[in-house]
CSV table of C-alpha atoms in Angstrom, one decimal:
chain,number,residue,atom,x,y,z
A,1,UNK,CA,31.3,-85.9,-94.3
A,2,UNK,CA,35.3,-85.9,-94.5
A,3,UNK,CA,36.1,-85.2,-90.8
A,4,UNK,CA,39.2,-83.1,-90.0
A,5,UNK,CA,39.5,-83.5,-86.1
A,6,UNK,CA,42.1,-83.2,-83.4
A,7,UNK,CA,44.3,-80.6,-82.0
A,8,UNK,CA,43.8,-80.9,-77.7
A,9,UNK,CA,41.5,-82.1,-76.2
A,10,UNK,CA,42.2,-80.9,-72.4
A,11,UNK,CA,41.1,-84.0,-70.8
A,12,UNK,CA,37.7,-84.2,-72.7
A,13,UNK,CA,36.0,-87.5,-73.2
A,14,UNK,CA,35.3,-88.1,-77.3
A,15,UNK,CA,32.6,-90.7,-75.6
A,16,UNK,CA,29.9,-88.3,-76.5
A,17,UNK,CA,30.7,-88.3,-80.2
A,18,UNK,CA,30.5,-91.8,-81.0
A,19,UNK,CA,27.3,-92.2,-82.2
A,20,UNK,CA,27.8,-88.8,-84.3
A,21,UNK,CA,30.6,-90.3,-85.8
A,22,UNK,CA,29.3,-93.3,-86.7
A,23,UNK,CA,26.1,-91.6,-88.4
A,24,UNK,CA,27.7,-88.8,-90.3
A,25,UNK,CA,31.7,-89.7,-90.9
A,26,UNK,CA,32.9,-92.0,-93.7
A,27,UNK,CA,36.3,-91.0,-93.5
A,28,UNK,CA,38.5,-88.8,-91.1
A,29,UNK,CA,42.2,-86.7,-91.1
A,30,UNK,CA,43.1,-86.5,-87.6
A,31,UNK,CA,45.6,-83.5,-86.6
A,32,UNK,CA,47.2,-82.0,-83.9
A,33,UNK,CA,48.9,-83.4,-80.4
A,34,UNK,CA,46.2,-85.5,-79.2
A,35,UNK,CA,45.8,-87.8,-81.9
A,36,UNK,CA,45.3,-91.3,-79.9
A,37,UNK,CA,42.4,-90.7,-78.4
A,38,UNK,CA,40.9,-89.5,-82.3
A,39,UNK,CA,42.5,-92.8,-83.5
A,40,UNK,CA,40.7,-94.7,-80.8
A,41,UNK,CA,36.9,-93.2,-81.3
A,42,UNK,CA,37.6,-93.4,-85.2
A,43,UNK,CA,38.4,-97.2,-84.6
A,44,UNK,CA,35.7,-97.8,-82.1
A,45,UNK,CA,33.2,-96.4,-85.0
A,46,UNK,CA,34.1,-98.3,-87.6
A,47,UNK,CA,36.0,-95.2,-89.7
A,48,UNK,CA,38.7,-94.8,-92.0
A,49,UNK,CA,41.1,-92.3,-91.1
A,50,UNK,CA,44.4,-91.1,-91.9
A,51,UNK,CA,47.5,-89.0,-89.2
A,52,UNK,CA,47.5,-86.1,-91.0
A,53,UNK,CA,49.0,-84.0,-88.5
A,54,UNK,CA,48.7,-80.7,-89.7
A,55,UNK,CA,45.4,-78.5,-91.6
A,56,UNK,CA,47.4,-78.2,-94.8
A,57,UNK,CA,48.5,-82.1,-95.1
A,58,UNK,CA,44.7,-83.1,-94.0
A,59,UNK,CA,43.1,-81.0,-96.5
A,60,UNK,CA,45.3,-82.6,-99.3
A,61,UNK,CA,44.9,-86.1,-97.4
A,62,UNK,CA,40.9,-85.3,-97.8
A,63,UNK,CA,40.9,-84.8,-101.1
A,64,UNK,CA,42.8,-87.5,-101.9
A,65,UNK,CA,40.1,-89.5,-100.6
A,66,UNK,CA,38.1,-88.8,-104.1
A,67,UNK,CA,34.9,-88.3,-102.0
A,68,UNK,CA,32.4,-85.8,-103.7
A,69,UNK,CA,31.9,-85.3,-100.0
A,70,UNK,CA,32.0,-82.0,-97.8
A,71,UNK,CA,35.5,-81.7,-95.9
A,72,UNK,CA,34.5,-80.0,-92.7
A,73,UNK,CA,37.0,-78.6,-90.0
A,74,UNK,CA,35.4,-79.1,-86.6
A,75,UNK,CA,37.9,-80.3,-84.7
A,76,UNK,CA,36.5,-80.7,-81.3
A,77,UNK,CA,39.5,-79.7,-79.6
A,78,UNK,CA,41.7,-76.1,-79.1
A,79,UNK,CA,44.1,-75.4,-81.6
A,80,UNK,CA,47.1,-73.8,-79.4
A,81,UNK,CA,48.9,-77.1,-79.7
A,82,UNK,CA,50.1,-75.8,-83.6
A,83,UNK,CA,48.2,-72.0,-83.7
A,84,UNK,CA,47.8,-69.3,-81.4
A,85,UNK,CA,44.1,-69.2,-81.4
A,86,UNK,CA,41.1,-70.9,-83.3
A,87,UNK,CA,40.8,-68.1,-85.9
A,88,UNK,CA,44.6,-68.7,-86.9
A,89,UNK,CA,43.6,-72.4,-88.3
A,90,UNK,CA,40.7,-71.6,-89.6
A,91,UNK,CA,43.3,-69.3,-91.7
A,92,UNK,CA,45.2,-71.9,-92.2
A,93,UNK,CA,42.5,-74.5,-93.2
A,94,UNK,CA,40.7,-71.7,-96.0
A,95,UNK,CA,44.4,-71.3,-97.2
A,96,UNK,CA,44.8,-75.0,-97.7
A,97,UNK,CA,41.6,-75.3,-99.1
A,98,UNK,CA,42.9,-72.2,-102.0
A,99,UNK,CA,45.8,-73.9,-102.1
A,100,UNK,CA,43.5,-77.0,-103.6
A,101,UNK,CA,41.6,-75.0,-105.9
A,102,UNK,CA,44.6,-73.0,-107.5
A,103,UNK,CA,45.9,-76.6,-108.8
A,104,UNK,CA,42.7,-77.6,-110.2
């Protein structure tokens, strides 16, 4: 899959999702505050990636990847760092993903 991932991580360890990563990702949009420690398991597994920063510019970043691959939002961290709660961005992400479409 395209990985969209970030946002913060409240002290969590990405350890866990190395081997994940490394099995399912071939390339990855990172967003949100905590984006070093993203960077750092992204590099550690052997993955592409771009700073996206935000939903809107990592949907058009994961498209621009020309992947026929699935895009999937699962950021593994909260999302108060640009939204007030987890159902706001996934707003956000479905409104980038129209945005997509509309220009097709």
């Amino acid at each position: 899959v395209v990985w969209i991932c970030g946002g913060l991580r409240k002290d969590l360890s990405l350890d866990g999702l190395l081997d994940v990563v490394k099995k399912h990702v071939t390339f990855a949009c990172v967003v949100g505050k905590d984006r070093d420690e993203y960077v750092a398991l992204l590099k550690k597994a052997g993955i592409p990636y771009v700073v996206s920063k935000t939903i809107e510019k990592a949907v058009k970043d994961a498209k621009a990847h020309d992947s026929d691959e699935a895009i999937l939002l699962s950021p593994a961290a909260a999302s108060q760092d640009q939204f007030s709660h987890y159902a706001e961005r996934g707003v956000a992400f479905v409104k980038a993903i129209r945005a997509l479409a509309s220009h097709e």
